[in-house]
PDB file of C-alpha atoms in Angstrom:
ATOM      1  CA  MET A  26     -41.958  30.215-142.732  1.00  0.00           C
ATOM      2  CA  ALA A  27     -40.411  33.370-142.793  1.00  0.00           C
ATOM      3  CA  ALA A  28     -42.548  33.871-139.643  1.00  0.00           C
ATOM      4  CA  LEU A  29     -40.213  32.060-137.615  1.00  0.00           C
ATOM      5  CA  GLY A  30     -37.660  34.435-138.014  1.00  0.00           C
ATOM      6  CA  ALA A  31     -34.291  33.807-136.645  1.00  0.00           C
ATOM      7  CA  ALA A  32     -34.439  30.599-134.677  1.00  0.00           C
ATOM      8  CA  ALA A  33     -32.451  28.137-133.520  1.00  0.00           C
ATOM      9  CA  ILE A  34     -33.299  24.483-132.861  1.00  0.00           C
ATOM     10  CA  ALA A  35     -30.918  24.505-129.827  1.00  0.00           C
ATOM     11  CA  ALA A  36     -33.341  25.371-126.624  1.00  0.00           C
ATOM     12  CA  VAL A  37     -31.959  27.958-124.405  1.00  0.00           C
ATOM     13  CA  GLY A  38     -32.064  27.870-120.455  1.00  0.00           C
ATOM     14  CA  GLY A  39     -33.877  24.804-120.072  1.00  0.00           C
ATOM     15  CA  ALA A  40     -36.826  26.599-122.372  1.00  0.00           C
ATOM     16  CA  GLY A  41     -39.642  23.782-123.672  1.00  0.00           C
ATOM     17  CA  LEU A  42     -40.221  23.301-126.976  1.00  0.00           C
ATOM     18  CA  GLY A  43     -42.413  25.309-129.296  1.00  0.00           C
ATOM     19  CA  TRP A  44     -42.340  27.841-132.096  1.00  0.00           C
ATOM     20  CA  ARG A  45     -40.767  31.660-131.476  1.00  0.00           C
ATOM     21  CA  LEU A  46     -42.356  33.995-134.058  1.00  0.00           C
ATOM     22  CA  ALA A  47     -40.651  36.759-136.026  1.00  0.00           C
ATOM     23  CA  PRO A  48     -42.555  40.275-134.531  1.00  0.00           C
ATOM     24  CA  GLY A  49     -45.748  40.908-135.860  1.00  0.00           C
ATOM     25  CA  SER A  50     -46.153  37.642-137.606  1.00  0.00           C
ATOM     26  CA  THR A  51     -49.354  36.386-138.240  1.00  0.00           C
ATOM     27  CA  ASP A  52     -48.441  32.965-139.756  1.00  0.00           C
ATOM     28  CA  ILE A  53     -48.857  30.866-136.620  1.00  0.00           C
ATOM     29  CA  PRO A  54     -51.516  31.096-133.798  1.00  0.00           C
ATOM     30  CA  THR A  55     -50.475  32.677-130.761  1.00  0.00           C
ATOM     31  CA  ARG A  56     -51.463  33.809-127.717  1.00  0.00           C
ATOM     32  CA  LEU A  57     -50.308  36.440-124.959  1.00  0.00           C
ATOM     33  CA  VAL A  58     -48.778  35.407-122.001  1.00  0.00           C
ATOM     34  CA  LEU A  59     -47.074  37.405-119.006  1.00  0.00           C
ATOM     35  CA  ALA A  60     -43.411  37.001-119.216  1.00  0.00           C
ATOM     36  CA  THR A  61     -41.765  35.680-115.981  1.00  0.00           C
ATOM     37  CA  VAL A  62     -40.222  37.383-113.282  1.00  0.00           C
ATOM     38  CA  PRO A  63     -38.212  36.302-110.467  1.00  0.00           C
ATOM     39  CA  THR A  64     -39.635  34.680-107.494  1.00  0.00           C
ATOM     40  CA  GLY A  65     -36.562  34.017-105.591  1.00  0.00           C
ATOM     41  CA  PRO A  66     -35.569  35.756-102.711  1.00  0.00           C
ATOM     42  CA  PRO A  67     -34.573  38.942-102.644  1.00  0.00           C
ATOM     43  CA  VAL A  68     -30.702  39.709-103.469  1.00  0.00           C
ATOM     44  CA  TYR A  69     -29.223  41.926-101.212  1.00  0.00           C
ATOM     45  CA  VAL A  70     -25.876  43.905-102.862  1.00  0.00           C
ATOM     46  CA  LEU A  71     -23.776  47.159-102.084  1.00  0.00           C
ATOM     47  CA  PRO A  72     -24.867  49.297-104.559  1.00  0.00           C
ATOM     48  CA  ALA A  73     -21.513  49.714-106.274  1.00  0.00           C
ATOM     49  CA  CYS A  74     -20.689  47.613-109.456  1.00  0.00           C
ATOM     50  CA  ALA A  75     -17.761  45.045-109.642  1.00  0.00           C
ATOM     51  CA  ILE A  76     -15.142  44.478-111.743  1.00  0.00           C
ATOM     52  CA  ALA A  77     -16.596  41.603-113.598  1.00  0.00           C
ATOM     53  CA  PRO A  78     -16.697  39.967-116.603  1.00  0.00           C
ATOM     54  CA  GLN A  79     -20.352  40.538-116.675  1.00  0.00           C
ATOM     55  CA  PRO A  80     -22.533  43.206-114.977  1.00  0.00           C
ATOM     56  CA  ALA A  81     -22.290  43.006-111.437  1.00  0.00           C
ATOM     57  CA  PHE A  82     -22.800  44.562-108.000  1.00  0.00           C
ATOM     58  CA  ARG A  83     -20.182  43.772-105.016  1.00  0.00           C
ATOM     59  CA  PRO A  84     -21.571  41.651-102.803  1.00  0.00           C
ATOM     60  CA  LEU A  85     -22.664  42.342 -99.079  1.00  0.00           C
ATOM     61  CA  PRO A  86     -19.924  41.225 -96.777  1.00  0.00           C
ATOM     62  CA  PRO A  87     -20.811  37.728 -95.132  1.00  0.00           C
ATOM     63  CA  THR A  88     -22.127  37.807 -91.326  1.00  0.00           C
ATOM     64  CA  PRO A  89     -21.025  35.245 -88.330  1.00  0.00           C
ATOM     65  CA  ALA A  90     -24.289  34.019 -89.211  1.00  0.00           C
ATOM     66  CA  ASP A  91     -23.525  33.169 -92.805  1.00  0.00           C
ATOM     67  CA  SER A  92     -21.844  30.245 -94.238  1.00  0.00           C
ATOM     68  CA  GLY A  93     -19.128  33.262 -95.553  1.00  0.00           C
ATOM     69  CA  THR A  94     -20.389  32.594 -99.002  1.00  0.00           C
ATOM     70  CA  PRO A  95     -21.881  35.859-100.553  1.00  0.00           C
ATOM     71  CA  PRO A  96     -24.941  35.213-102.555  1.00  0.00           C
ATOM     72  CA  ALA A  97     -24.024  34.611-105.856  1.00  0.00           C
ATOM     73  CA  GLN A  98     -23.350  37.802-108.365  1.00  0.00           C
ATOM     74  CA  GLN A  99     -25.237  36.782-111.467  1.00  0.00           C
ATOM     75  CA  THR A 100     -28.663  35.963-109.755  1.00  0.00           C
ATOM     76  CA  ALA A 101     -31.532  38.681-109.284  1.00  0.00           C
ATOM     77  CA  GLY A 102     -34.179  38.263-107.048  1.00  0.00           C
ATOM     78  CA  ARG A 103     -37.747  39.866-106.371  1.00  0.00           C
ATOM     79  CA  VAL A 104     -38.109  43.234-104.827  1.00  0.00           C
ATOM     80  CA  PRO A 105     -39.335  42.834-100.959  1.00  0.00           C
ATOM     81  CA  PRO A 106     -42.743  43.752-100.355  1.00  0.00           C
ATOM     82  CA  GLY A 107     -43.024  47.083 -98.771  1.00  0.00           C
ATOM     83  CA  PHE A 108     -39.116  48.297-100.321  1.00  0.00           C
ATOM     84  CA  ALA A 109     -39.387  52.031-101.125  1.00  0.00           C
ATOM     85  CA  PRO A 110     -36.540  52.582-103.579  1.00  0.00           C
ATOM     86  CA  VAL A 111     -35.092  56.257-103.517  1.00  0.00           C
ATOM     87  CA  ARG A 112     -33.007  55.877-106.204  1.00  0.00           C
ATOM     88  CA  ALA A 113     -31.439  53.144-108.834  1.00  0.00           C
ATOM     89  CA  VAL A 114     -27.753  51.965-109.938  1.00  0.00           C
ATOM     90  CA  ARG A 115     -27.250  50.340-113.500  1.00  0.00           C
ATOM     91  CA  CYS A 116     -23.912  48.429-114.390  1.00  0.00           C
ATOM     92  CA  THR A 117     -23.131  47.965-117.891  1.00  0.00           C
ATOM     93  CA  ASP A 118     -19.625  46.554-119.102  1.00  0.00           C
ATOM     94  CA  SER A 119     -18.218  46.732-122.927  1.00  0.00           C
ATOM     95  CA  TRP A 120     -15.160  44.838-124.206  1.00  0.00           C
ATOM     96  CA  ASP A 121     -12.205  46.244-126.135  1.00  0.00           C
ATOM     97  CA  THR A 122      -9.104  44.634-127.059  1.00  0.00           C
ATOM     98  CA  GLY A 123      -7.321  43.663-123.839  1.00  0.00           C
ATOM     99  CA  ALA A 124      -9.901  45.332-121.558  1.00  0.00           C
ATOM    100  CA  PHE A 125     -13.265  45.740-120.268  1.00  0.00           C
ATOM    101  CA  THR A 126     -15.147  48.575-119.002  1.00  0.00           C
ATOM    102  CA  VAL A 127     -17.165  48.631-116.170  1.00  0.00           C
ATOM    103  CA  THR A 128     -19.858  51.939-115.938  1.00  0.00           C
ATOM    104  CA  SER A 129     -21.928  52.860-112.880  1.00  0.00           C
ATOM    105  CA  SER A 130     -24.536  55.168-113.648  1.00  0.00           C
ATOM    106  CA  GLN A 131     -27.904  56.033-111.655  1.00  0.00           C
ATOM    107  CA  THR A 132     -31.345  57.758-111.375  1.00  0.00           C
ATOM    108  CA  SER A 133     -33.465  58.887-108.847  1.00  0.00           C
ATOM    109  CA  THR A 134     -36.096  61.316-110.420  1.00  0.00           C
ATOM    110  CA  ALA A 135     -39.391  60.001-109.367  1.00  0.00           C
ATOM    111  CA  ALA A 136     -40.064  59.746-113.471  1.00  0.00           C
ATOM    112  CA  ASP A 137     -37.308  57.766-114.068  1.00  0.00           C
ATOM    113  CA  LEU A 138     -37.784  55.354-110.942  1.00  0.00           C
ATOM    114  CA  GLN A 139     -41.344  54.735-112.284  1.00  0.00           C
ATOM    115  CA  ALA A 140     -39.782  54.024-115.455  1.00  0.00           C
ATOM    116  CA  VAL A 141     -37.395  50.923-113.949  1.00  0.00           C
ATOM    117  CA  LEU A 142     -40.338  50.138-111.661  1.00  0.00           C
ATOM    118  CA  ALA A 143     -42.476  49.727-114.661  1.00  0.00           C
ATOM    119  CA  ALA A 144     -39.948  47.741-116.459  1.00  0.00           C
ATOM    120  CA  LEU A 145     -39.482  45.508-113.761  1.00  0.00           C
ATOM    121  CA  LYS A 146     -43.720  44.402-114.072  1.00  0.00           C
ATOM    122  CA  PRO A 147     -44.109  41.390-116.898  1.00  0.00           C
ATOM    123  CA  PRO A 148     -45.530  42.497-120.129  1.00  0.00           C
ATOM    124  CA  LEU A 149     -47.973  40.550-122.566  1.00  0.00           C
ATOM    125  CA  ILE A 150     -45.880  39.032-124.977  1.00  0.00           C
ATOM    126  CA  PRO A 151     -46.933  36.597-127.896  1.00  0.00           C
ATOM    127  CA  GLU A 152     -45.757  33.400-127.587  1.00  0.00           C
ATOM    128  CA  PRO A 153     -47.205  30.289-130.006  1.00  0.00           C
ATOM    129  CA  ALA A 154     -50.253  28.534-129.158  1.00  0.00           C
ATOM    130  CA  GLY A 155     -49.213  25.580-130.136  1.00  0.00           C
ATOM    131  CA  PRO A 156     -46.860  22.279-128.466  1.00  0.00           C
ATOM    132  CA  VAL A 157     -43.402  23.244-130.625  1.00  0.00           C
ATOM    133  CA  LEU A 158     -40.870  25.696-129.702  1.00  0.00           C
ATOM    134  CA  ALA A 159     -37.352  26.654-131.110  1.00  0.00           C
ATOM    135  CA  CYS A 160     -35.367  29.161-129.232  1.00  0.00           C
ATOM    136  CA  PRO A 161     -32.404  31.112-130.494  1.00  0.00           C
ATOM    137  CA  ALA A 162     -29.071  30.284-129.411  1.00  0.00           C
ATOM    138  CA  ILE A 163     -27.888  33.576-128.383  1.00  0.00           C
ATOM    139  CA  GLY A 164     -27.107  34.777-125.451  1.00  0.00           C
ATOM    140  CA  VAL A 165     -27.857  38.646-124.022  1.00  0.00           C
ATOM    141  CA  VAL A 166     -26.059  40.510-121.093  1.00  0.00           C
ATOM    142  CA  PRO A 167     -28.136  43.239-119.647  1.00  0.00           C
ATOM    143  CA  PRO A 168     -27.015  45.686-117.422  1.00  0.00           C
ATOM    144  CA  ALA A 169     -27.149  44.641-113.872  1.00  0.00           C
ATOM    145  CA  ILE A 170     -29.782  46.973-111.887  1.00  0.00           C
ATOM    146  CA  ALA A 171     -29.991  47.479-108.164  1.00  0.00           C
ATOM    147  CA  LEU A 172     -32.686  49.447-106.371  1.00  0.00           C
ATOM    148  CA  VAL A 173     -31.887  51.343-103.486  1.00  0.00           C
ATOM    149  CA  ASP A 174     -33.939  52.628-100.410  1.00  0.00           C
ATOM    150  CA  ALA A 175     -33.545  55.689 -98.481  1.00  0.00           C
ATOM    151  CA  GLN A 176     -31.206  53.687 -95.674  1.00  0.00           C
ATOM    152  CA  GLY A 177     -28.867  52.502 -98.052  1.00  0.00           C
ATOM    153  CA  THR A 178     -30.383  49.396 -98.148  1.00  0.00           C
ATOM    154  CA  ALA A 179     -29.713  47.704-102.340  1.00  0.00           C
ATOM    155  CA  VAL A 180     -31.549  44.955-103.750  1.00  0.00           C
ATOM    156  CA  ARG A 181     -30.315  43.622-107.285  1.00  0.00           C
ATOM    157  CA  VAL A 182     -33.281  42.922-109.228  1.00  0.00           C
ATOM    158  CA  ASP A 183     -33.962  41.439-112.767  1.00  0.00           C
ATOM    159  CA  LEU A 184     -35.831  42.387-115.803  1.00  0.00           C
ATOM    160  CA  PRO A 185     -38.956  39.673-116.911  1.00  0.00           C
ATOM    161  CA  ARG A 186     -38.182  37.100-119.579  1.00  0.00           C
ATOM    162  CA  ASP A 187     -39.804  35.134-122.187  1.00  0.00           C
ATOM    163  CA  LEU A 188     -40.244  31.485-122.624  1.00  0.00           C
ATOM    164  CA  CYS A 189     -36.982  31.098-123.699  1.00  0.00           C
ATOM    165  CA  GLY A 190     -35.440  33.087-121.136  1.00  0.00           C
ATOM    166  CA  LEU A 191     -34.568  36.005-122.959  1.00  0.00           C
ATOM    167  CA  TYR A 192     -35.445  39.876-121.933  1.00  0.00           C
ATOM    168  CA  ALA A 193     -38.663  40.957-122.760  1.00  0.00           C
ATOM    169  CA  ASP A 194     -37.875  43.625-125.697  1.00  0.00           C
ATOM    170  CA  ALA A 195     -40.423  45.992-124.221  1.00  0.00           C
ATOM    171  CA  SER A 196     -38.813  45.887-120.629  1.00  0.00           C
ATOM    172  CA  LEU A 197     -35.623  46.696-122.149  1.00  0.00           C
ATOM    173  CA  ARG A 198     -37.316  49.840-124.076  1.00  0.00           C
ATOM    174  CA  THR A 199     -38.931  50.874-120.783  1.00  0.00           C
ATOM    175  CA  LEU A 200     -35.679  50.877-118.852  1.00  0.00           C
ATOM    176  CA  ASP A 201     -33.901  52.677-121.864  1.00  0.00           C
ATOM    177  CA  THR A 202     -36.677  55.570-120.793  1.00  0.00           C
ATOM    178  CA  ALA A 203     -34.645  56.388-117.673  1.00  0.00           C
ATOM    179  CA  HIS A 204     -32.194  59.230-117.740  1.00  0.00           C
ATOM    180  CA  TRP A 205     -28.992  57.279-116.169  1.00  0.00           C
ATOM    181  CA  THR A 206     -26.184  59.696-115.261  1.00  0.00           C
ATOM    182  CA  VAL A 207     -22.593  58.089-115.237  1.00  0.00           C
ATOM    183  CA  THR A 208     -21.180  57.973-111.579  1.00  0.00           C
ATOM    184  CA  ALA A 209     -18.015  55.775-112.288  1.00  0.00           C
ATOM    185  CA  THR A 210     -16.149  54.294-114.950  1.00  0.00           C
ATOM    186  CA  THR A 211     -13.554  51.734-114.333  1.00  0.00           C
ATOM    187  CA  LYS A 212     -11.254  50.148-117.105  1.00  0.00           C
ATOM    188  CA  ALA A 213      -9.671  46.619-116.200  1.00  0.00           C
ATOM    189  CA  PRO A 214      -7.494  44.014-118.346  1.00  0.00           C
ATOM    190  CA  LEU A 215      -9.159  40.975-119.516  1.00  0.00           C
ATOM    191  CA  PRO A 216      -8.717  37.777-117.467  1.00  0.00           C
ATOM    192  CA  SER A 217      -6.462  35.688-118.530  1.00  0.00           C
TER     193      SER A 217
END
């Protein structure tokens, strides 16, 4: 039973039924599968962090052809074909008593951009070979990431996820290998 790790019975994000294994467990047969990646249309944003309770980017202003509603800020899409980023922007947040802090950072070296792009590729992750899955009832708020091309066009991207909808550990570790330079820090009161 120790192989089950910290699993909860409640499923998160519409995940199916099955077991979530502790790393390195061999008690239950597993198979390697690719983590899931966003398949929706690209989400274009301004490459500047928004002041929000979760990491987000400022939306593009609506055009006359739009319905006037900017894209949802907590969604991310796929990288458009042929998109050639020259830098990546990351928005993170932290909370303290009565306020939250939004930090904007960026990276633009070839090696660091390669690390960011590698983090977006779906890694192989272990999943149970059987039909039963219990997902942990937790939420993880990763940084918001946008890729920016030479023309200044920015697209928000998302990291690969496992069957439970949690971000793939390998992708988070790869993203952390990039060297990020803080470009802005903004403190705002918590919404009441």
